Coordinates of C-alpha atoms in Angstrom, one line a residue:
Chain A
M15 CA 20.4 76.6 70.5
T16 CA 21.9 79.8 71.8
T17 CA 25.1 80.6 73.8
D18 CA 22.9 82.0 76.6
R19 CA 21.1 78.7 76.9
V20 CA 24.5 76.9 77.0
Y21 CA 25.8 79.3 79.7
E22 CA 22.6 78.7 81.6
V23 CA 23.0 75.0 81.8
L24 CA 26.7 75.3 82.6
Q25 CA 25.6 77.2 85.8
S26 CA 24.6 73.8 87.1
V27 CA 28.1 72.3 86.6
C28 CA 30.1 72.8 89.7
D29 CA 33.7 72.5 90.7
P30 CA 34.0 69.1 92.5
E31 CA 36.4 70.6 95.1
I32 CA 34.2 73.6 95.9
P33 CA 30.6 72.5 95.2
T34 CA 29.1 75.9 95.8
I35 CA 30.6 77.5 92.7
S36 CA 29.8 76.8 89.0
V37 CA 32.4 76.5 86.2
V38 CA 31.0 79.7 84.7
D39 CA 31.3 81.8 87.9
M40 CA 34.7 80.3 88.4
G41 CA 35.7 81.8 85.1
I42 CA 37.1 78.6 83.6
V43 CA 34.8 78.5 80.7
T44 CA 36.6 80.8 78.3
A45 CA 34.5 80.5 75.1
V46 CA 31.1 79.0 74.0
E47 CA 30.3 78.8 70.3
V48 CA 27.1 77.4 68.9
V49 CA 28.2 76.2 65.4
H50 CA 24.6 75.2 64.7
D51 CA 21.7 73.8 66.7
D52 CA 23.3 70.4 67.0
H53 CA 26.9 71.3 67.4
V54 CA 28.4 73.3 70.3
R55 CA 32.0 74.1 71.0
V56 CA 33.3 75.0 74.4
A57 CA 36.8 76.1 75.5
M58 CA 37.9 75.7 79.1
T59 CA 41.1 76.5 81.0
P60 CA 42.3 75.0 84.3
T61 CA 42.7 77.1 87.4
F62 CA 46.2 75.6 87.9
V63 CA 48.1 73.8 85.1
G64 CA 48.1 70.6 87.2
C65 CA 44.6 70.9 88.5
P66 CA 43.4 67.3 89.0
A67 CA 39.7 68.3 88.7
I68 CA 39.8 69.6 85.1
D69 CA 39.0 66.2 83.5
V70 CA 36.0 65.7 85.8
M71 CA 34.7 69.2 85.0
R72 CA 35.3 68.7 81.3
N73 CA 33.2 65.6 81.3
D74 CA 30.5 67.3 83.4
V75 CA 30.4 70.1 80.9
L76 CA 30.1 67.7 78.0
N77 CA 27.3 65.7 79.7
A78 CA 25.4 68.9 80.6
I79 CA 25.3 70.2 77.0
Q80 CA 24.4 66.7 75.7
Q81 CA 21.4 66.8 78.1
L82 CA 20.2 69.8 76.1
G83 CA 19.8 67.4 73.1
V84 CA 23.0 68.6 71.3
S85 CA 24.6 65.6 69.7
T86 CA 28.0 67.0 68.8
V87 CA 29.7 68.7 71.7
E88 CA 33.4 69.6 71.7
V89 CA 35.1 70.6 74.9
N90 CA 38.7 71.8 74.4
V91 CA 41.0 72.5 77.4
N92 CA 43.7 75.0 76.5
F93 CA 45.7 78.0 77.7
D94 CA 44.5 80.5 75.1
V95 CA 42.9 82.6 77.8
P96 CA 45.0 82.0 81.0
W97 CA 42.8 81.7 84.1
S98 CA 43.3 84.2 86.8
T99 CA 41.2 84.9 89.9
N100 CA 40.2 88.2 88.3
R101 CA 38.0 86.0 86.1
L102 CA 35.8 85.1 89.1
T103 CA 32.3 86.6 88.9
E104 CA 30.7 88.4 91.8
A105 CA 28.3 85.4 92.2
G106 CA 31.5 83.3 92.2
R107 CA 33.0 85.3 95.0
A108 CA 29.8 85.0 97.1
A109 CA 29.8 81.3 96.5
L110 CA 33.4 81.0 97.8
L111 CA 32.5 82.9 100.9
K112 CA 29.5 80.6 101.4
H113 CA 31.9 77.7 101.3
G114 CA 34.0 79.3 104.0
L115 CA 36.8 80.5 101.7
A116 CA 38.0 84.0 101.7
P117 CA 37.6 85.3 98.1
P118 CA 40.7 86.6 96.4
E119 CA 41.3 90.3 96.1
H120 CA 41.1 91.9 92.7
Y121 CA 44.6 92.9 91.5
E122 CA 46.3 94.9 88.8
S123 CA 49.6 93.0 89.0
L124 CA 50.8 90.5 91.5
A125 CA 54.2 91.3 93.0
L126 CA 56.6 88.5 94.0
E127 CA 56.2 89.6 97.7
L128 CA 52.6 88.5 97.5
E129 CA 51.6 91.2 100.0
V130 CA 48.0 90.7 99.0
L131 CA 48.0 87.6 101.1
N132 CA 48.5 89.5 104.3
N133 CA 45.4 90.8 106.0
V134 CA 42.9 88.9 103.9
A135 CA 39.4 89.5 105.3
C136 CA 38.2 86.7 107.5
P137 CA 35.3 84.8 106.0
Y138 CA 33.7 84.3 109.4
C139 CA 33.9 87.7 111.1
G140 CA 35.1 90.0 108.3
S141 CA 38.1 91.3 110.3
R142 CA 41.3 92.2 108.4
N143 CA 43.4 91.5 111.5
T144 CA 44.6 88.3 110.0
A145 CA 47.9 86.6 109.2
L146 CA 49.0 84.3 106.4
K147 CA 50.1 81.0 107.8
S148 CA 51.1 79.3 104.6
P149 CA 50.7 80.1 100.8
F150 CA 49.8 76.4 100.3
G151 CA 46.6 74.6 101.5
P152 CA 44.5 71.5 101.0
T153 CA 44.1 72.1 97.3
L154 CA 46.4 73.9 94.8
C155 CA 44.2 77.0 94.8
R156 CA 44.0 77.6 98.5
S157 CA 46.1 79.3 101.2
L158 CA 46.0 79.0 105.0
H159 CA 45.3 82.0 107.3
Y160 CA 44.5 82.8 110.9
C161 CA 42.1 85.4 112.2
N162 CA 43.4 87.3 115.3
A163 CA 39.9 88.8 115.9
C164 CA 37.8 85.6 116.1
L165 CA 40.7 83.3 116.7
Q166 CA 39.8 80.9 113.9
A167 CA 42.0 79.4 111.2
F168 CA 40.5 79.8 107.7
E169 CA 41.3 79.1 104.1
G170 CA 41.6 81.7 101.3
F171 CA 41.3 81.3 97.6
K172 CA 44.6 82.6 96.5
P173 CA 45.0 85.4 93.9
I174 CA 46.8 84.2 90.9
Chain B
M3 CA 61.8 78.2 63.6
N4 CA 64.4 75.6 64.2
A5 CA 62.2 72.7 65.4
S6 CA 64.9 70.5 66.8
A7 CA 66.3 73.3 68.9
C8 CA 62.8 74.1 70.3
R9 CA 62.1 70.4 70.9
D10 CA 65.4 70.1 72.9
L11 CA 64.5 73.2 75.0
I12 CA 61.2 71.7 75.9
F13 CA 62.7 68.4 76.9
R14 CA 65.2 70.2 79.1
L15 CA 62.4 72.2 80.8
S16 CA 60.0 69.3 81.2
D17 CA 62.5 66.8 82.5
D18 CA 63.7 69.3 85.2
E19 CA 60.0 69.8 86.2
L20 CA 59.3 66.0 86.3
I21 CA 62.4 65.1 88.4
I22 CA 62.1 68.0 90.9
A23 CA 58.5 67.2 91.3
H24 CA 59.4 63.6 92.3
R25 CA 62.0 64.9 94.7
H26 CA 59.6 67.4 96.3
S27 CA 57.0 64.7 96.6
E28 CA 59.4 62.7 98.7
W29 CA 58.7 65.2 101.5
T30 CA 55.0 64.2 101.5
G31 CA 54.4 62.8 105.0
L32 CA 57.9 63.6 106.2
G33 CA 57.9 67.5 106.3
P34 CA 59.2 69.1 109.5
L35 CA 55.9 70.9 110.0
L36 CA 52.5 70.1 108.6
E37 CA 52.4 73.4 106.6
E38 CA 55.8 72.5 105.0
D39 CA 54.7 69.0 104.2
I40 CA 51.7 70.5 102.4
A41 CA 53.9 73.2 100.7
F42 CA 56.3 70.7 99.2
S43 CA 53.5 68.4 98.2
S44 CA 51.6 71.2 96.5
I45 CA 54.7 72.5 94.7
A46 CA 55.4 68.9 93.5
Q47 CA 51.8 68.7 92.1
D48 CA 52.3 72.0 90.3
K49 CA 55.6 70.9 88.8
L50 CA 54.1 67.7 87.7
G51 CA 51.4 69.6 86.0
H52 CA 53.9 71.8 84.2
A53 CA 55.8 68.7 83.1
Q54 CA 52.6 67.2 81.7
A55 CA 51.7 70.4 79.9
L56 CA 55.2 70.5 78.3
Y57 CA 55.1 66.9 77.3
T58 CA 51.7 67.6 75.7
I59 CA 53.2 70.3 73.6
L60 CA 55.9 67.8 72.5
H61 CA 53.2 65.3 71.6
E62 CA 51.0 67.7 69.8
H63 CA 53.5 69.9 68.0
F64 CA 56.6 67.7 67.5
G65 CA 55.2 64.2 67.0
E66 CA 56.6 62.8 70.2
A67 CA 54.8 60.0 72.1
D68 CA 52.0 60.7 74.5
P69 CA 52.9 62.5 77.8
D70 CA 52.8 59.4 80.0
T71 CA 55.1 57.5 77.7
L72 CA 57.5 60.4 77.6
A73 CA 57.5 60.7 81.4
F74 CA 57.7 57.0 82.3
M75 CA 59.2 55.0 79.4
R76 CA 62.4 56.9 78.4
A77 CA 65.7 55.3 79.4
E78 CA 68.1 57.4 81.5
P79 CA 70.4 58.5 78.6
Y80 CA 67.3 60.1 76.9
M81 CA 66.5 62.3 79.9
K82 CA 67.7 65.9 79.6
C83 CA 67.4 67.0 83.3
C84 CA 70.3 68.8 85.0
H85 CA 72.2 67.1 87.8
F86 CA 70.8 69.6 90.4
V87 CA 67.3 68.1 90.4
E88 CA 68.6 64.6 90.6
L89 CA 70.4 65.0 93.9
P90 CA 68.6 63.4 96.9
N91 CA 66.7 65.7 99.2
G92 CA 69.3 65.6 102.0
E93 CA 68.3 67.5 105.1
Y94 CA 65.6 70.2 105.0
D95 CA 68.2 73.0 104.7
F96 CA 69.5 71.5 101.4
S97 CA 66.0 70.9 100.1
L98 CA 65.0 74.5 100.8
M99 CA 68.1 75.9 99.2
R100 CA 67.7 73.8 96.1
H101 CA 64.0 74.8 96.0
F102 CA 65.0 78.5 96.0
L103 CA 67.9 78.3 93.5
F104 CA 65.8 76.1 91.1
D105 CA 62.7 78.2 91.3
A106 CA 64.6 81.5 90.9
A107 CA 65.9 79.9 87.6
E108 CA 62.4 78.8 86.7
Y109 CA 61.1 82.3 87.3
V110 CA 63.7 83.8 85.0
R111 CA 63.1 81.2 82.3
W112 CA 59.4 81.4 82.4
T113 CA 59.3 85.2 82.5
A114 CA 61.4 85.2 79.4
L115 CA 59.2 82.5 77.8
T116 CA 56.1 84.7 78.1
Q117 CA 57.7 86.6 75.1
S118 CA 58.6 83.4 73.2
S119 CA 57.9 83.4 69.4
F120 CA 56.7 79.8 69.8
E121 CA 53.1 80.6 70.7
P122 CA 52.1 77.4 72.7
L123 CA 55.1 78.0 75.0
A124 CA 54.3 81.6 75.4
K125 CA 50.7 80.9 76.4
L126 CA 51.7 78.2 78.9
A127 CA 54.3 80.6 80.3
M128 CA 51.7 83.2 81.1
K129 CA 50.0 80.6 83.2
I130 CA 53.0 78.9 84.8
R131 CA 54.6 82.2 85.8
G132 CA 51.7 83.0 88.1
E133 CA 52.0 79.7 89.9
L134 CA 55.8 80.1 90.2
K135 CA 55.4 83.3 92.3
Y136 CA 54.0 81.1 95.0
H137 CA 56.8 78.6 94.8
L138 CA 59.5 81.3 94.8
Y139 CA 57.8 83.2 97.6
H140 CA 57.8 80.1 99.8
A141 CA 61.5 79.3 99.1
Q142 CA 62.6 82.9 99.4
T143 CA 60.8 83.5 102.7
W144 CA 62.5 80.5 104.3
V145 CA 66.0 81.3 102.9
K146 CA 65.8 84.9 104.3
Q147 CA 64.3 83.8 107.6
L148 CA 66.8 81.0 108.3
G149 CA 69.7 83.0 107.0
A150 CA 69.1 86.4 108.6
Q151 CA 66.5 86.0 111.3
G152 CA 67.1 82.5 112.6
S153 CA 69.8 81.2 115.0
E154 CA 73.6 80.7 114.5
E155 CA 72.9 77.1 113.6
S156 CA 70.2 77.9 111.0
H157 CA 72.6 80.5 109.4
A158 CA 75.4 78.0 109.3
R159 CA 73.2 75.2 107.9
M160 CA 71.9 77.5 105.1
Q161 CA 75.4 78.7 104.3
T162 CA 76.6 75.0 104.0
A163 CA 73.6 74.1 101.9
L164 CA 74.4 77.0 99.6
R165 CA 78.0 76.0 99.2
E166 CA 77.1 72.3 98.5
A167 CA 74.3 73.3 96.0
W168 CA 76.2 76.0 94.1
P169 CA 78.2 73.9 91.6
Y170 CA 75.1 72.0 90.7
A171 CA 72.9 75.2 90.5
L172 CA 75.4 76.6 88.0
G173 CA 75.0 73.4 86.1
M174 CA 71.4 74.2 85.4
F175 CA 72.7 76.6 82.7
E176 CA 74.8 74.2 80.7
A177 CA 75.2 75.6 77.3
S178 CA 73.4 74.0 74.5
D179 CA 74.4 73.6 70.8
H180 CA 70.9 74.9 70.1
D181 CA 71.2 78.2 72.1
A182 CA 72.1 80.4 69.1
A183 CA 69.1 79.1 67.1
L184 CA 66.7 79.6 70.0
V185 CA 67.9 83.1 70.5
S186 CA 67.8 84.1 66.8
D187 CA 64.4 82.5 66.4
G188 CA 63.1 84.5 69.4
V189 CA 62.1 81.3 71.2
F190 CA 64.2 81.7 74.3
I191 CA 66.8 84.1 75.7
G192 CA 69.5 81.3 75.9
E193 CA 71.3 79.9 78.8
E194 CA 73.9 82.6 79.2
Q195 CA 71.4 85.4 79.5
A196 CA 69.2 83.2 81.8
H197 CA 72.3 82.6 84.0
N198 CA 73.1 86.3 84.3
D199 CA 69.5 87.2 85.2
W200 CA 69.3 84.4 87.7
L201 CA 72.6 85.4 89.3
A202 CA 71.4 89.0 89.9
F203 CA 68.2 87.8 91.5
V204 CA 69.9 85.2 93.7
R205 CA 72.6 87.7 94.8
N206 CA 69.9 90.1 95.9
T207 CA 68.2 87.4 98.0
M208 CA 71.4 86.1 99.5
D209 CA 72.4 89.6 100.6
Q210 CA 69.1 89.9 102.4
A211 CA 69.7 86.5 103.9
T212 CA 73.3 87.5 105.0
L213 CA 74.6 84.4 103.1
I214 CA 77.7 84.5 101.0
L215 CA 77.8 83.3 97.4
P216 CA 80.6 80.8 96.8
E217 CA 83.3 82.3 94.5
D218 CA 85.3 79.7 92.8
A219 CA 82.9 76.8 92.0
E220 CA 83.1 74.7 88.9
P221 CA 79.7 74.1 87.3
V222 CA 78.6 70.5 87.1
Y223 CA 77.5 69.8 83.6
G224 CA 76.4 66.7 81.6
G225 CA 72.6 66.3 82.3
R226 CA 71.5 68.2 79.2
K227 CA 73.5 65.8 77.1
G228 CA 72.2 62.6 78.8
Y229 CA 75.0 62.0 81.3
H230 CA 73.5 61.8 84.7
T231 CA 74.4 61.2 88.4
D232 CA 74.1 57.8 90.0
H233 CA 71.0 59.2 91.7
L234 CA 68.8 59.4 88.6
Q235 CA 68.4 55.7 87.7
P236 CA 67.1 54.6 91.2
L237 CA 64.7 57.6 91.1
L238 CA 63.4 56.6 87.6
T239 CA 63.1 52.9 88.7
E240 CA 60.9 53.9 91.7
M241 CA 58.9 56.6 89.8
T242 CA 58.0 54.3 86.9
E243 CA 57.6 51.0 88.9
V244 CA 53.8 50.9 88.9
Y245 CA 53.4 52.3 85.3
R246 CA 55.7 49.7 83.8
I247 CA 53.7 46.8 85.3
D248 CA 51.1 47.5 82.6
P249 CA 51.7 50.6 80.5
S250 CA 48.3 50.1 78.7
A251 CA 46.3 50.2 81.9
E252 CA 43.5 52.9 82.1
W253 CA 43.7 55.0 85.3

């Protein structure tokens, strides 16, 4: 067993709320350790502290690694590495866009004014002539926006 | 590290989160705009997540009961929340004002806790602080808009809400016998420092909102020592109603 093999199988485990993105591309798998061939340890961290999907994903990760024939699988959810949207991979950003969600901008530090939420690129037409409607959306990780160019409401994955 | 001081601090933090979460969730389905309904509901969900994470620390590091038991099975005198979070939602102006004053305090507290010498709390703080920016942004935007850019009525309503909320908001910083130990252990900055940082932040926002801070208010204390308003017990009764039917049920 190798860590690469574990990461490969975890590419098939998706976020139940955004089924186009894997837990690896989401950046919520923070460590994979192959203790020996029959023992794998994984660390995960939730996107939001109160994310209701984390238990589902934890079980899916557990099952996926057991499918590889590993009998002892430990999946620990902790805050050792805090999740931020900067942990999303390029493939992850593309997957969000495919799901109709504007990917979050990379940031160095996030000021309280959250200016980064204004003029988010529209996932439909690409225009930046957009406005934030609400910093809260249908799930904890999304915000609501409106595109003045193509006149459509859209959701963004908020930078955090 | 003084364990009982740290434990007391975490109970104060978590019980505030739990009770404000319940109050915010009471706007679900009743918000004045769909976006506001979603905002209060989302913030409630975040706060509940924070409470759960804090109760988990108490369970794992201080030998307390599991998080559900801590949240749902403690009698009122064992709760350490401040009176401010217990108050009913009132009208939307009051809910928004409380949301702002509370989250400004949370932001100060959690920013300080990112430097805590108690590692589990410091790690959680790094995470919670990011979420809080969204809560505070939401509240601050409304306070500024309704105060400075709304109508005469919206300004008057926000000023009244501020006056009513103020003694209770000051009560969030009730001094604790444990403060000295928390400060000397490097666990937390203590209530006095938190109050001063909060006041500077709030004053700045209120200036922008053209609202006037009340001058001669007496802080309302008692919550941190287990003495509560008449509003808490009915809230606990409702919040725990289903859980208490069968505490051993698997959900």
